[in-house]
């Protein structure tokens, strides 16, 4: 696995996100980036609405060493996107839509504006019929994928037939797969029982390792986005990601209830 395929997420930079206890401050973000680069990684995932992420990146002294993907909502006008890109002073290698544009022209206009790589961040499985209208125009898709959420798996081969990079996110489902008792996932009795069995004899580190290696194990996945709350977490993540031991399949539940799988529905 190429080291460049580990991607540092920035959703909690300057704002609370998911199970994070506090937002990441600018100095912390820069220290994390220093360490990330020192470990041989340089891919960053960010977005227009990720708190202070664009600002923190723009003030980072080694920004030219980073490969940065950012995302915008599809209803933002193209000229506003271009203005924000220019205002940030950041060279983004990939621009993604944070949701799925229903109009193919939105995608084509972004490409015509000179954007190097265009992608889509996917959520609901019903979006596949929409993106098929312009799938061949895309260079990248980002999908939620973890030990209970394999909804997009059946489309990986189709994406690869268009030479599209597939990036996985939500390995921990915003921490719900790591905590002993998830208030969200406990709403489904079968899922809750299965997860209790899976978690029973695992430390937090072992749960993290299983989730990370599950994603890495899939041959069609090219890159993996992980967010962290601290330098300690980043160090542990990189150590886990670097370990070469193979994933051993131990969890077989394939769940498709998007009311529980998608944080936007919680």
JSON list of C-alpha atoms in Angstrom, two decimals, residues 53-222:
[
{"chain": "A", "resi": 53, "resn": "UNK", "atom": "CA", "xyz": [-9.60, 24.17, 7.79]},
{"chain": "A", "resi": 54, "resn": "UNK", "atom": "CA", "xyz": [-8.94, 26.31, 4.71]},
{"chain": "A", "resi": 55, "resn": "UNK", "atom": "CA", "xyz": [-7.49, 29.05, 6.91]},
{"chain": "A", "resi": 56, "resn": "UNK", "atom": "CA", "xyz": [-5.23, 26.65, 8.84]},
{"chain": "A", "resi": 57, "resn": "UNK", "atom": "CA", "xyz": [-3.94, 25.15, 5.60]},
{"chain": "A", "resi": 58, "resn": "UNK", "atom": "CA", "xyz": [-3.31, 28.53, 4.00]},
{"chain": "A", "resi": 59, "resn": "UNK", "atom": "CA", "xyz": [-1.07, 29.59, 6.91]},
{"chain": "A", "resi": 60, "resn": "UNK", "atom": "CA", "xyz": [0.92, 26.36, 7.01]},
{"chain": "A", "resi": 61, "resn": "UNK", "atom": "CA", "xyz": [4.56, 26.98, 6.11]},
{"chain": "A", "resi": 62, "resn": "UNK", "atom": "CA", "xyz": [4.99, 23.72, 4.16]},
{"chain": "A", "resi": 63, "resn": "UNK", "atom": "CA", "xyz": [1.73, 23.89, 2.23]},
{"chain": "A", "resi": 64, "resn": "UNK", "atom": "CA", "xyz": [3.50, 23.34, -1.09]},
{"chain": "A", "resi": 65, "resn": "UNK", "atom": "CA", "xyz": [4.37, 19.81, 0.06]},
{"chain": "A", "resi": 66, "resn": "UNK", "atom": "CA", "xyz": [0.71, 18.87, 0.54]},
{"chain": "A", "resi": 67, "resn": "UNK", "atom": "CA", "xyz": [-1.70, 17.26, -1.92]},
{"chain": "A", "resi": 68, "resn": "UNK", "atom": "CA", "xyz": [-5.08, 18.74, -1.01]},
{"chain": "A", "resi": 69, "resn": "UNK", "atom": "CA", "xyz": [-8.64, 17.79, -1.92]},
{"chain": "A", "resi": 70, "resn": "UNK", "atom": "CA", "xyz": [-11.46, 20.14, -0.99]},
{"chain": "A", "resi": 71, "resn": "UNK", "atom": "CA", "xyz": [-15.24, 19.92, -1.30]},
{"chain": "A", "resi": 72, "resn": "UNK", "atom": "CA", "xyz": [-18.08, 22.35, -2.00]},
{"chain": "A", "resi": 73, "resn": "UNK", "atom": "CA", "xyz": [-21.86, 21.96, -1.85]},
{"chain": "A", "resi": 74, "resn": "UNK", "atom": "CA", "xyz": [-23.34, 21.51, -5.31]},
{"chain": "A", "resi": 75, "resn": "UNK", "atom": "CA", "xyz": [-25.70, 24.50, -4.92]},
{"chain": "A", "resi": 76, "resn": "UNK", "atom": "CA", "xyz": [-22.80, 26.97, -4.56]},
{"chain": "A", "resi": 77, "resn": "UNK", "atom": "CA", "xyz": [-22.36, 28.99, -7.75]},
{"chain": "A", "resi": 78, "resn": "UNK", "atom": "CA", "xyz": [-19.25, 28.26, -9.80]},
{"chain": "A", "resi": 79, "resn": "UNK", "atom": "CA", "xyz": [-17.97, 31.84, -9.55]},
{"chain": "A", "resi": 80, "resn": "UNK", "atom": "CA", "xyz": [-18.22, 31.61, -5.73]},
{"chain": "A", "resi": 81, "resn": "UNK", "atom": "CA", "xyz": [-16.22, 28.37, -5.75]},
{"chain": "A", "resi": 82, "resn": "UNK", "atom": "CA", "xyz": [-13.55, 29.94, -7.95]},
{"chain": "A", "resi": 83, "resn": "UNK", "atom": "CA", "xyz": [-13.46, 33.03, -5.70]},
{"chain": "A", "resi": 84, "resn": "UNK", "atom": "CA", "xyz": [-13.01, 30.93, -2.54]},
{"chain": "A", "resi": 85, "resn": "UNK", "atom": "CA", "xyz": [-10.22, 28.94, -4.18]},
{"chain": "A", "resi": 86, "resn": "UNK", "atom": "CA", "xyz": [-8.41, 32.10, -5.23]},
{"chain": "A", "resi": 87, "resn": "UNK", "atom": "CA", "xyz": [-9.05, 33.81, -1.86]},
{"chain": "A", "resi": 88, "resn": "UNK", "atom": "CA", "xyz": [-7.67, 30.85, 0.10]},
{"chain": "A", "resi": 89, "resn": "UNK", "atom": "CA", "xyz": [-4.40, 30.96, -1.82]},
{"chain": "A", "resi": 90, "resn": "UNK", "atom": "CA", "xyz": [-4.32, 27.16, -1.76]},
{"chain": "A", "resi": 91, "resn": "UNK", "atom": "CA", "xyz": [-3.56, 24.99, -4.77]},
{"chain": "A", "resi": 92, "resn": "UNK", "atom": "CA", "xyz": [-6.14, 22.21, -4.64]},
{"chain": "A", "resi": 93, "resn": "UNK", "atom": "CA", "xyz": [-5.30, 19.12, -6.66]},
{"chain": "A", "resi": 94, "resn": "UNK", "atom": "CA", "xyz": [-8.91, 17.89, -6.58]},
{"chain": "A", "resi": 95, "resn": "UNK", "atom": "CA", "xyz": [-12.24, 19.69, -6.21]},
{"chain": "A", "resi": 96, "resn": "UNK", "atom": "CA", "xyz": [-15.19, 17.54, -5.14]},
{"chain": "A", "resi": 97, "resn": "UNK", "atom": "CA", "xyz": [-18.89, 18.15, -4.74]},
{"chain": "A", "resi": 98, "resn": "UNK", "atom": "CA", "xyz": [-19.90, 17.48, -1.14]},
{"chain": "A", "resi": 99, "resn": "UNK", "atom": "CA", "xyz": [-23.26, 16.27, -2.37]},
{"chain": "A", "resi": 100, "resn": "UNK", "atom": "CA", "xyz": [-24.41, 14.91, -5.72]},
{"chain": "A", "resi": 101, "resn": "UNK", "atom": "CA", "xyz": [-25.30, 17.46, -8.43]},
{"chain": "A", "resi": 102, "resn": "UNK", "atom": "CA", "xyz": [-28.45, 16.44, -10.29]},
{"chain": "A", "resi": 103, "resn": "UNK", "atom": "CA", "xyz": [-27.38, 18.52, -13.28]},
{"chain": "A", "resi": 104, "resn": "UNK", "atom": "CA", "xyz": [-24.52, 17.18, -15.40]},
{"chain": "A", "resi": 105, "resn": "UNK", "atom": "CA", "xyz": [-23.79, 20.75, -16.50]},
{"chain": "A", "resi": 106, "resn": "UNK", "atom": "CA", "xyz": [-22.64, 21.63, -12.97]},
{"chain": "A", "resi": 107, "resn": "UNK", "atom": "CA", "xyz": [-19.90, 19.01, -13.30]},
{"chain": "A", "resi": 108, "resn": "UNK", "atom": "CA", "xyz": [-18.96, 20.03, -16.83]},
{"chain": "A", "resi": 109, "resn": "UNK", "atom": "CA", "xyz": [-18.75, 23.73, -15.89]},
{"chain": "A", "resi": 110, "resn": "UNK", "atom": "CA", "xyz": [-16.35, 22.91, -13.06]},
{"chain": "A", "resi": 111, "resn": "UNK", "atom": "CA", "xyz": [-14.17, 20.93, -15.46]},
{"chain": "A", "resi": 112, "resn": "UNK", "atom": "CA", "xyz": [-14.29, 23.72, -18.06]},
{"chain": "A", "resi": 113, "resn": "UNK", "atom": "CA", "xyz": [-13.14, 26.22, -15.41]},
{"chain": "A", "resi": 114, "resn": "UNK", "atom": "CA", "xyz": [-9.76, 24.50, -15.41]},
{"chain": "A", "resi": 115, "resn": "UNK", "atom": "CA", "xyz": [-10.06, 22.28, -12.33]},
{"chain": "A", "resi": 116, "resn": "UNK", "atom": "CA", "xyz": [-7.44, 19.53, -12.57]},
{"chain": "A", "resi": 117, "resn": "UNK", "atom": "CA", "xyz": [-9.46, 16.70, -11.00]},
{"chain": "A", "resi": 118, "resn": "UNK", "atom": "CA", "xyz": [-13.18, 16.56, -10.21]},
{"chain": "A", "resi": 119, "resn": "UNK", "atom": "CA", "xyz": [-14.92, 14.21, -7.79]},
{"chain": "A", "resi": 120, "resn": "UNK", "atom": "CA", "xyz": [-18.08, 13.47, -5.82]},
{"chain": "A", "resi": 121, "resn": "UNK", "atom": "CA", "xyz": [-18.60, 12.63, -2.16]},
{"chain": "A", "resi": 122, "resn": "UNK", "atom": "CA", "xyz": [-21.29, 9.94, -2.03]},
{"chain": "A", "resi": 123, "resn": "UNK", "atom": "CA", "xyz": [-23.74, 9.07, 0.74]},
{"chain": "A", "resi": 124, "resn": "UNK", "atom": "CA", "xyz": [-27.04, 7.41, -0.14]},
{"chain": "A", "resi": 125, "resn": "UNK", "atom": "CA", "xyz": [-27.02, 4.45, -2.50]},
{"chain": "A", "resi": 126, "resn": "UNK", "atom": "CA", "xyz": [-29.82, 6.03, -4.56]},
{"chain": "A", "resi": 127, "resn": "UNK", "atom": "CA", "xyz": [-27.23, 8.55, -5.83]},
{"chain": "A", "resi": 128, "resn": "UNK", "atom": "CA", "xyz": [-25.72, 5.97, -8.18]},
{"chain": "A", "resi": 129, "resn": "UNK", "atom": "CA", "xyz": [-28.38, 6.55, -10.85]},
{"chain": "A", "resi": 130, "resn": "UNK", "atom": "CA", "xyz": [-27.65, 10.27, -10.82]},
{"chain": "A", "resi": 131, "resn": "UNK", "atom": "CA", "xyz": [-23.86, 10.06, -11.08]},
{"chain": "A", "resi": 132, "resn": "UNK", "atom": "CA", "xyz": [-24.06, 7.54, -13.91]},
{"chain": "A", "resi": 133, "resn": "UNK", "atom": "CA", "xyz": [-25.05, 10.49, -16.10]},
{"chain": "A", "resi": 134, "resn": "UNK", "atom": "CA", "xyz": [-21.55, 11.89, -15.77]},
{"chain": "A", "resi": 135, "resn": "UNK", "atom": "CA", "xyz": [-19.47, 9.08, -14.25]},
{"chain": "A", "resi": 136, "resn": "UNK", "atom": "CA", "xyz": [-16.95, 9.14, -17.09]},
{"chain": "A", "resi": 137, "resn": "UNK", "atom": "CA", "xyz": [-16.16, 12.80, -16.30]},
{"chain": "A", "resi": 138, "resn": "UNK", "atom": "CA", "xyz": [-15.03, 12.06, -12.73]},
{"chain": "A", "resi": 139, "resn": "UNK", "atom": "CA", "xyz": [-11.54, 11.30, -11.45]},
{"chain": "A", "resi": 140, "resn": "UNK", "atom": "CA", "xyz": [-12.52, 10.46, -7.88]},
{"chain": "A", "resi": 141, "resn": "UNK", "atom": "CA", "xyz": [-15.39, 9.28, -5.68]},
{"chain": "A", "resi": 142, "resn": "UNK", "atom": "CA", "xyz": [-15.43, 9.21, -1.91]},
{"chain": "A", "resi": 143, "resn": "UNK", "atom": "CA", "xyz": [-17.63, 6.62, -0.18]},
{"chain": "A", "resi": 144, "resn": "UNK", "atom": "CA", "xyz": [-18.47, 5.61, 3.39]},
{"chain": "A", "resi": 145, "resn": "UNK", "atom": "CA", "xyz": [-17.14, 2.10, 3.96]},
{"chain": "A", "resi": 146, "resn": "UNK", "atom": "CA", "xyz": [-16.68, 0.16, 7.18]},
{"chain": "A", "resi": 147, "resn": "UNK", "atom": "CA", "xyz": [-17.32, -3.19, 8.86]},
{"chain": "A", "resi": 148, "resn": "UNK", "atom": "CA", "xyz": [-21.11, -2.68, 8.86]},
{"chain": "A", "resi": 149, "resn": "UNK", "atom": "CA", "xyz": [-21.54, -0.40, 5.85]},
{"chain": "A", "resi": 150, "resn": "UNK", "atom": "CA", "xyz": [-20.70, -2.12, 2.58]},
{"chain": "A", "resi": 151, "resn": "UNK", "atom": "CA", "xyz": [-23.50, -0.58, 0.50]},
{"chain": "A", "resi": 152, "resn": "UNK", "atom": "CA", "xyz": [-21.16, 0.83, -2.17]},
{"chain": "A", "resi": 153, "resn": "UNK", "atom": "CA", "xyz": [-19.09, -2.33, -2.56]},
{"chain": "A", "resi": 154, "resn": "UNK", "atom": "CA", "xyz": [-21.12, -3.64, -5.50]},
{"chain": "A", "resi": 155, "resn": "UNK", "atom": "CA", "xyz": [-20.27, -0.51, -7.52]},
{"chain": "A", "resi": 156, "resn": "UNK", "atom": "CA", "xyz": [-16.49, -0.53, -7.02]},
{"chain": "A", "resi": 157, "resn": "UNK", "atom": "CA", "xyz": [-15.84, -2.49, -10.19]},
{"chain": "A", "resi": 158, "resn": "UNK", "atom": "CA", "xyz": [-18.01, -0.07, -12.17]},
{"chain": "A", "resi": 159, "resn": "UNK", "atom": "CA", "xyz": [-16.06, 2.90, -10.83]},
{"chain": "A", "resi": 160, "resn": "UNK", "atom": "CA", "xyz": [-12.79, 1.19, -11.69]},
{"chain": "A", "resi": 161, "resn": "UNK", "atom": "CA", "xyz": [-13.99, 0.56, -15.26]},
{"chain": "A", "resi": 162, "resn": "UNK", "atom": "CA", "xyz": [-13.85, 4.35, -15.68]},
{"chain": "A", "resi": 163, "resn": "UNK", "atom": "CA", "xyz": [-10.43, 4.52, -13.98]},
{"chain": "A", "resi": 164, "resn": "UNK", "atom": "CA", "xyz": [-11.89, 6.46, -11.06]},
{"chain": "A", "resi": 165, "resn": "UNK", "atom": "CA", "xyz": [-10.01, 6.69, -7.76]},
{"chain": "A", "resi": 166, "resn": "UNK", "atom": "CA", "xyz": [-12.10, 5.30, -4.90]},
{"chain": "A", "resi": 167, "resn": "UNK", "atom": "CA", "xyz": [-11.51, 6.91, -1.53]},
{"chain": "A", "resi": 168, "resn": "UNK", "atom": "CA", "xyz": [-12.97, 5.39, 1.65]},
{"chain": "A", "resi": 169, "resn": "UNK", "atom": "CA", "xyz": [-14.11, 7.35, 4.69]},
{"chain": "A", "resi": 170, "resn": "UNK", "atom": "CA", "xyz": [-16.09, 6.65, 7.90]},
{"chain": "A", "resi": 171, "resn": "UNK", "atom": "CA", "xyz": [-13.98, 3.68, 9.00]},
{"chain": "A", "resi": 172, "resn": "UNK", "atom": "CA", "xyz": [-15.15, 4.29, 12.60]},
{"chain": "A", "resi": 173, "resn": "UNK", "atom": "CA", "xyz": [-18.58, 5.78, 11.73]},
{"chain": "A", "resi": 174, "resn": "UNK", "atom": "CA", "xyz": [-17.75, 8.94, 13.67]},
{"chain": "A", "resi": 175, "resn": "UNK", "atom": "CA", "xyz": [-16.58, 6.83, 16.61]},
{"chain": "A", "resi": 176, "resn": "UNK", "atom": "CA", "xyz": [-19.77, 4.75, 16.92]},
{"chain": "A", "resi": 177, "resn": "UNK", "atom": "CA", "xyz": [-17.89, 1.54, 16.10]},
{"chain": "A", "resi": 178, "resn": "UNK", "atom": "CA", "xyz": [-15.33, 2.17, 18.83]},
{"chain": "A", "resi": 179, "resn": "UNK", "atom": "CA", "xyz": [-17.40, 3.08, 21.90]},
{"chain": "A", "resi": 180, "resn": "UNK", "atom": "CA", "xyz": [-18.76, 0.32, 24.12]},
{"chain": "A", "resi": 181, "resn": "UNK", "atom": "CA", "xyz": [-22.36, 1.48, 23.82]},
{"chain": "A", "resi": 182, "resn": "UNK", "atom": "CA", "xyz": [-23.48, 3.41, 20.75]},
{"chain": "A", "resi": 183, "resn": "UNK", "atom": "CA", "xyz": [-26.75, 5.25, 21.33]},
{"chain": "A", "resi": 184, "resn": "UNK", "atom": "CA", "xyz": [-27.18, 5.52, 17.56]},
{"chain": "A", "resi": 185, "resn": "UNK", "atom": "CA", "xyz": [-26.50, 1.93, 16.51]},
{"chain": "A", "resi": 186, "resn": "UNK", "atom": "CA", "xyz": [-28.35, 0.44, 19.49]},
{"chain": "A", "resi": 187, "resn": "UNK", "atom": "CA", "xyz": [-31.61, 1.47, 17.80]},
{"chain": "A", "resi": 188, "resn": "UNK", "atom": "CA", "xyz": [-31.35, -1.75, 15.79]},
{"chain": "A", "resi": 189, "resn": "UNK", "atom": "CA", "xyz": [-31.43, -4.80, 18.06]},
{"chain": "A", "resi": 190, "resn": "UNK", "atom": "CA", "xyz": [-29.73, -7.20, 15.63]},
{"chain": "A", "resi": 191, "resn": "UNK", "atom": "CA", "xyz": [-26.95, -4.76, 14.82]},
{"chain": "A", "resi": 192, "resn": "UNK", "atom": "CA", "xyz": [-26.46, -3.89, 18.48]},
{"chain": "A", "resi": 193, "resn": "UNK", "atom": "CA", "xyz": [-26.14, -7.56, 19.46]},
{"chain": "A", "resi": 194, "resn": "UNK", "atom": "CA", "xyz": [-23.69, -8.28, 16.63]},
{"chain": "A", "resi": 195, "resn": "UNK", "atom": "CA", "xyz": [-21.53, -5.31, 17.59]},
{"chain": "A", "resi": 196, "resn": "UNK", "atom": "CA", "xyz": [-21.51, -6.22, 21.27]},
{"chain": "A", "resi": 197, "resn": "UNK", "atom": "CA", "xyz": [-20.20, -9.65, 20.32]},
{"chain": "A", "resi": 198, "resn": "UNK", "atom": "CA", "xyz": [-17.56, -8.14, 18.03]},
{"chain": "A", "resi": 199, "resn": "UNK", "atom": "CA", "xyz": [-16.41, -5.61, 20.66]},
{"chain": "A", "resi": 200, "resn": "UNK", "atom": "CA", "xyz": [-16.55, -8.01, 23.61]},
{"chain": "A", "resi": 201, "resn": "UNK", "atom": "CA", "xyz": [-12.88, -8.96, 23.93]},
{"chain": "A", "resi": 202, "resn": "UNK", "atom": "CA", "xyz": [-11.28, -6.06, 22.06]},
{"chain": "A", "resi": 203, "resn": "UNK", "atom": "CA", "xyz": [-9.48, -3.05, 23.44]},
{"chain": "A", "resi": 204, "resn": "UNK", "atom": "CA", "xyz": [-10.05, 0.31, 21.74]},
{"chain": "A", "resi": 205, "resn": "UNK", "atom": "CA", "xyz": [-6.75, -0.13, 19.91]},
{"chain": "A", "resi": 206, "resn": "UNK", "atom": "CA", "xyz": [-7.81, -3.55, 18.62]},
{"chain": "A", "resi": 207, "resn": "UNK", "atom": "CA", "xyz": [-11.12, -2.13, 17.40]},
{"chain": "A", "resi": 208, "resn": "UNK", "atom": "CA", "xyz": [-9.30, 0.67, 15.61]},
{"chain": "A", "resi": 209, "resn": "UNK", "atom": "CA", "xyz": [-6.91, -1.83, 14.05]},
{"chain": "A", "resi": 210, "resn": "UNK", "atom": "CA", "xyz": [-9.76, -4.02, 12.80]},
{"chain": "A", "resi": 211, "resn": "UNK", "atom": "CA", "xyz": [-11.60, -1.06, 11.25]},
{"chain": "A", "resi": 212, "resn": "UNK", "atom": "CA", "xyz": [-8.49, 0.31, 9.55]},
{"chain": "A", "resi": 213, "resn": "UNK", "atom": "CA", "xyz": [-7.38, -3.05, 8.20]},
{"chain": "A", "resi": 214, "resn": "UNK", "atom": "CA", "xyz": [-10.88, -3.84, 6.97]},
{"chain": "A", "resi": 215, "resn": "UNK", "atom": "CA", "xyz": [-10.72, -0.81, 4.65]},
{"chain": "A", "resi": 216, "resn": "UNK", "atom": "CA", "xyz": [-7.14, -1.46, 3.57]},
{"chain": "A", "resi": 217, "resn": "UNK", "atom": "CA", "xyz": [-7.98, -5.05, 2.74]},
{"chain": "A", "resi": 218, "resn": "UNK", "atom": "CA", "xyz": [-10.23, -4.15, -0.21]},
{"chain": "A", "resi": 219, "resn": "UNK", "atom": "CA", "xyz": [-8.27, -4.26, -3.47]},
{"chain": "A", "resi": 220, "resn": "UNK", "atom": "CA", "xyz": [-10.37, -1.60, -5.22]},
{"chain": "A", "resi": 221, "resn": "UNK", "atom": "CA", "xyz": [-9.86, 1.12, -2.60]},
{"chain": "A", "resi": 222, "resn": "UNK", "atom": "CA", "xyz": [-7.11, 3.61, -3.41]}
]
